[in-house]
Amino acid sequence: MRSLLFVPADDAKKQKKALDSATDAIILDMEDSVAAGNKLKARSSVVDFFSHLTTDKIIIIRINALDTEFWQDDMVAILPLAPDYILIPKARSGADVATINGLIKANVKAASKTRIIALVTELPESMFNISSFKNSGEALAGLTWGAEDLSAELGAQNNKDADGVYFPVYQMARSFCLLGAAHAGVAAIDSVFTNFKDDAGLRAEAERAKTEGFQGKMLIHPCQIAIVNAVFSPSEAEISHARQVIAAIENSTSGGVAQLDGEMIDQPHYKRALNLIKGVN
Ligand code: COA
Ligand code: MG
């Protein structure tokens, strides 16, 4: 999943637009983009959306957080739909993942299909529990992060400086997401870029995320899809280099270390190359 586009769950017009777009995944959001008075409507819109769904896009549903009055009814409504993923906002620790994992496994339809992505930096508490996401549930497939709710929690006026660079605490949140995902053996997905008129800023942020190990990025507006898909698609040169790394290691006498164009390559390079080719196939 290179691109994951947020769409408010109570907005049928945007849902249609998202289905017609080039996004890899759609996140139907029942949480922060839906007003408290519209939660019931959002739930029934999601059910309606699935009732005429014919798409090969990946469908993700963001439920309400586990400290709200809404999430249990959200789960009752969406489990029979067996979405590809459930996105857990404000996950406090691996215990929240375990709770959702248990409900998925107890539902016949969802058990074999639905996986979990958790937002793991929106509360200060979550940041201290980052290692707990490892082994928190077999359905866990990815971690992602958010700076907006964290800044509200911190009482901050902004999360970026005048040059658009995240303040250190949000850079730390981003790094914790990356480390937590690697520790748990799941994908790391980068957060949204809220200024959807700033194409250059989006491209720079996405390129940085890809270079550091994120596998895709969440989006808020369709105009962000083309840039993010392009950034997260491996180039011909990257694919060809990865194939050479794999061949060099597999044809080497030790199978452990080899050289390619005068550079030493060993197991981490081999693993990275295998991952890249796996994403292409
Ligand atoms: N998905 C699908 N379509 C979207 C969209 C989205 N996320 N965001 C905008 N569009 C559509 C609009 O409906 C509009 O369609 P139209 O031309 O047929 O009228 C078109 O794209 C252009 O939109 P624009 O006028 O530039 O923006 P807007 O004022 O309609 O919407 C936002 C701006 C921020 C409200 C909107 O992008 C949005 O709802 N984003 C998702 C918010 C969200 O889910 N947040 C939670 C996670 S952070
Ligand atoms: Mg939020």
XYZ file of C-alpha atoms and ligand atoms in Angstrom:
330
model
C 0.000 0.000 0.000
C 1.645 3.152 -1.216
C -1.274 5.554 -0.727
C -4.022 5.402 1.937
C -6.657 8.118 1.401
C -8.818 9.256 4.305
C -12.498 9.816 3.519
C -15.018 10.854 6.173
C -17.352 7.877 6.651
C -20.450 10.093 6.465
C -19.516 11.654 3.089
C -20.829 9.540 0.202
C -19.680 12.017 -2.440
C -16.040 11.822 -1.354
C -16.300 8.027 -1.103
C -17.344 7.862 -4.754
C -14.494 10.173 -5.711
C -12.018 8.023 -3.772
C -13.236 4.853 -5.512
C -12.668 6.534 -8.895
C -9.183 7.715 -7.907
C -5.771 6.010 -8.148
C -5.357 5.551 -4.393
C -4.246 2.046 -3.347
C -6.373 2.101 -0.187
C -9.338 4.035 1.169
C -9.638 4.750 4.894
C -13.301 5.216 5.795
C -12.991 7.404 8.857
C -15.555 7.022 11.625
C -13.379 8.946 14.096
C -12.018 12.497 14.008
C -13.521 13.693 10.712
C -17.039 12.756 11.900
C -18.833 14.996 14.423
C -20.156 13.289 17.580
C -23.734 13.891 16.435
C -23.052 12.072 13.145
C -21.526 8.841 14.482
C -24.684 6.801 13.879
C -25.017 8.130 10.355
C -21.344 7.333 9.689
C -21.876 3.736 10.853
C -24.846 3.202 8.550
C -23.006 4.907 5.645
C -20.160 2.426 6.013
C -22.590 -0.500 5.861
C -24.217 1.092 2.816
C -20.800 1.616 1.164
C -20.008 -2.096 1.475
C -23.435 -3.134 0.185
C -22.592 -1.938 -3.348
C -18.864 -2.357 -3.252
C -17.103 -3.635 -6.356
C -13.489 -2.540 -6.233
C -10.052 -4.015 -6.037
C -8.977 -1.197 -3.739
C -7.965 -2.021 -0.199
C -10.650 -0.867 2.244
C -9.674 0.221 5.734
C -12.130 1.363 8.405
C -10.982 3.660 11.183
C -13.130 2.971 14.216
C -13.489 5.292 17.192
C -10.908 5.108 19.970
C -11.221 2.464 22.666
C -11.833 5.028 25.421
C -15.014 6.300 23.715
C -18.658 5.236 23.916
C -18.655 4.471 20.179
C -16.069 1.814 19.374
C -17.989 -1.257 20.540
C -21.007 -0.446 18.353
C -18.598 0.378 15.521
C -17.133 -3.127 15.819
C -20.571 -4.783 15.903
C -21.487 -2.939 12.693
C -18.260 -3.483 10.754
C -17.106 -7.007 11.640
C -19.719 -8.676 9.377
C -18.373 -6.498 6.522
C -14.900 -8.051 6.953
C -12.946 -4.990 5.798
C -9.354 -5.540 4.694
C -8.088 -3.585 7.702
C -9.332 -1.928 10.868
C -7.362 1.178 11.830
C -7.263 1.705 15.604
C -6.816 5.383 16.542
C -5.135 6.496 19.768
C -3.975 2.947 20.529
C -2.658 3.219 24.099
C -0.617 0.014 24.013
C -0.587 -3.488 22.582
C -3.548 -4.255 24.886
C -5.820 -2.207 22.598
C -4.613 -4.208 19.602
C -5.206 -7.439 21.538
C -8.807 -6.360 22.245
C -9.580 -5.708 18.569
C -7.650 -8.823 17.507
C -9.812 -10.933 19.838
C -13.042 -9.554 18.349
C -11.797 -10.153 14.798
C -10.841 -13.733 15.590
C -14.280 -14.369 17.120
C -16.079 -13.307 13.934
C -16.335 -16.006 11.281
C -16.229 -13.612 8.325
C -13.544 -11.252 9.566
C -11.278 -13.879 11.129
C -9.688 -15.022 7.896
C -9.422 -11.605 6.283
C -9.378 -8.518 8.475
C -6.051 -7.204 9.691
C -5.109 -4.330 11.983
C -3.162 -1.105 11.634
C -2.635 0.899 14.829
C -2.002 4.620 15.319
C 0.638 4.507 18.020
C 1.772 8.051 18.839
C -1.383 10.078 19.361
C -1.250 9.972 23.166
C 1.816 10.516 25.372
C 0.977 7.181 27.064
C 1.250 5.360 23.723
C 4.762 6.698 23.174
C 5.935 5.080 26.417
C 4.369 1.751 25.385
C 5.800 1.532 21.906
C 7.485 -1.839 22.405
C 4.221 -3.435 23.594
C 2.830 -3.665 20.057
C 5.099 -6.620 19.348
C 3.088 -9.867 19.562
C -0.045 -7.916 20.513
C -2.230 -9.786 18.020
C -1.685 -12.001 15.006
C -3.827 -9.681 12.846
C -1.502 -6.717 13.403
C -0.029 -5.729 10.026
C 1.112 -2.141 10.400
C 1.796 0.832 12.637
C 1.298 4.453 11.783
C 1.590 7.730 13.624
C -0.075 11.091 14.001
C 1.109 14.529 15.072
C -2.236 16.334 15.231
C -3.723 14.646 18.287
C -0.352 14.486 20.006
C 0.045 18.252 19.679
C -3.428 18.755 21.158
C -2.457 16.484 24.073
C 0.703 18.495 24.648
C -1.124 21.828 24.576
C 1.086 22.874 21.661
C 0.212 25.751 19.349
C 1.725 23.994 16.346
C 3.680 20.838 15.535
C 5.907 22.316 12.815
C 8.171 25.366 12.859
C 7.934 28.276 10.412
C 9.954 26.274 7.826
C 7.499 23.363 7.994
C 9.897 21.119 9.947
C 8.394 19.003 12.741
C 9.457 19.981 16.254
C 11.634 17.302 17.939
C 8.845 15.586 19.885
C 6.959 14.811 16.643
C 10.152 13.649 14.931
C 10.555 11.346 17.904
C 6.967 10.097 17.477
C 7.683 9.368 13.824
C 10.881 7.531 14.731
C 9.094 5.555 17.456
C 6.540 4.439 14.881
C 9.329 3.250 12.596
C 11.182 1.495 15.426
C 7.996 0.017 16.880
C 6.984 -1.381 13.503
C 10.394 -2.949 12.896
C 10.358 -4.381 16.436
C 6.886 -5.858 15.837
C 7.795 -7.084 12.345
C 5.017 -5.095 10.629
C 4.857 -2.262 8.069
C 5.437 1.375 9.033
C 3.106 3.850 7.336
C 3.786 7.582 7.377
C 1.325 10.152 8.683
C -0.717 12.683 6.703
C 0.623 15.914 5.215
C -2.153 18.360 6.003
C -1.237 21.255 3.670
C -2.710 19.716 0.527
C -1.816 22.721 -1.659
C 1.926 22.242 -1.040
C 3.020 19.626 -3.599
C 6.752 20.212 -3.110
C 6.422 19.846 0.665
C 4.428 16.622 0.269
C 6.957 15.155 -2.160
C 9.885 16.001 0.116
C 8.155 14.489 3.162
C 7.171 11.337 1.245
C 10.678 10.881 -0.188
C 12.187 11.230 3.249
C 9.722 8.692 4.649
C 10.480 6.180 1.906
C 14.226 6.588 2.361
C 13.909 5.968 6.099
C 11.838 2.787 5.759
C 8.155 3.744 5.673
C 6.221 1.694 3.138
C 3.431 4.142 2.321
C 1.709 7.311 3.433
C -1.751 8.322 4.584
C -3.386 11.156 2.630
C -6.224 13.579 3.160
C -6.914 14.829 -0.372
C -7.065 13.166 -3.822
C -4.581 15.709 -5.216
C -1.904 14.008 -3.069
C -2.299 10.524 -4.596
C -0.181 10.827 -7.752
C 2.836 12.227 -5.898
C 2.749 9.601 -3.158
C 2.206 6.696 -5.569
C 5.152 7.885 -7.652
C 7.451 8.302 -4.644
C 6.639 4.882 -3.159
C 6.872 2.993 -6.476
C 10.372 1.586 -6.882
C 12.176 2.987 -9.936
C 13.512 0.716 -12.710
C 17.027 1.412 -11.432
C 16.079 0.366 -7.862
C 14.457 -2.857 -9.112
C 17.417 -3.715 -11.296
C 19.882 -3.031 -8.445
C 17.849 -5.196 -6.063
C 17.882 -8.077 -8.577
C 21.670 -7.746 -8.853
C 22.065 -7.825 -5.061
C 19.923 -10.965 -4.810
C 21.830 -12.682 -7.630
C 25.222 -11.716 -6.181
C 24.396 -13.150 -2.737
C 22.672 -16.278 -4.052
C 25.527 -17.011 -6.475
C 28.276 -16.331 -3.947
C 30.117 -19.323 -2.535
C 29.273 -18.476 1.076
C 25.694 -17.302 0.415
C 26.417 -14.697 3.088
C 28.610 -11.970 1.653
C 29.522 -10.842 -1.856
C 30.656 -7.797 -3.766
C 28.752 -5.735 -6.287
C 30.574 -3.051 -8.291
C 33.300 -2.877 -5.671
C 30.883 -2.537 -2.714
C 30.476 -5.172 -0.017
C 26.949 -6.525 0.310
C 25.714 -8.902 2.976
C 22.509 -10.027 4.681
C 20.880 -6.632 5.428
C 21.321 -5.617 1.762
C 19.960 -8.993 0.672
C 16.929 -8.656 2.977
C 16.216 -5.129 1.733
C 16.464 -6.274 -1.898
C 14.112 -9.201 -1.254
C 11.600 -6.838 0.400
C 11.741 -4.452 -2.536
C 11.166 -7.214 -5.086
C 8.363 -8.667 -2.948
C 6.600 -5.258 -3.108
C 6.954 -5.212 -6.895
C 5.579 -8.707 -7.542
N -11.559 11.931 -0.575
C -12.306 12.013 -1.701
N -12.624 13.178 -2.292
C -12.168 14.310 -1.711
C -11.386 14.288 -0.548
C -11.089 13.038 0.043
N -10.357 12.954 1.142
N -11.052 15.554 -0.235
C -11.609 16.343 -1.162
N -12.287 15.604 -2.057
C -13.041 16.058 -3.231
C -14.050 17.139 -2.869
O -15.279 16.555 -2.506
C -14.138 17.933 -4.150
O -14.964 17.238 -5.051
P -15.778 18.029 -6.194
O -14.756 18.717 -7.040
O -16.507 16.932 -6.912
O -16.669 18.997 -5.459
C -12.704 17.865 -4.707
O -12.099 16.703 -4.116
C -11.870 19.064 -4.373
O -11.891 19.275 -2.977
P -11.514 20.694 -2.320
O -12.572 21.695 -2.680
O -10.119 21.013 -2.709
O -11.528 20.397 -0.797
P -12.797 20.306 0.192
O -12.969 21.637 0.842
O -13.975 19.719 -0.496
O -12.245 19.258 1.256
C -11.094 18.555 3.187
C -11.109 19.556 2.042
C -9.810 18.740 3.978
C -12.292 18.812 4.093
C -11.147 17.131 2.569
O -9.995 16.991 1.765
C -11.310 15.989 3.511
O -12.423 15.725 3.978
N -10.227 15.234 3.759
C -10.261 14.079 4.613
C -10.389 14.492 6.066
C -10.245 13.330 7.007
O -10.752 12.261 6.763
N -9.516 13.571 8.112
C -9.246 12.556 9.082
C -7.847 12.072 9.045
S -6.612 13.264 9.314
Mg -6.993 12.173 15.106
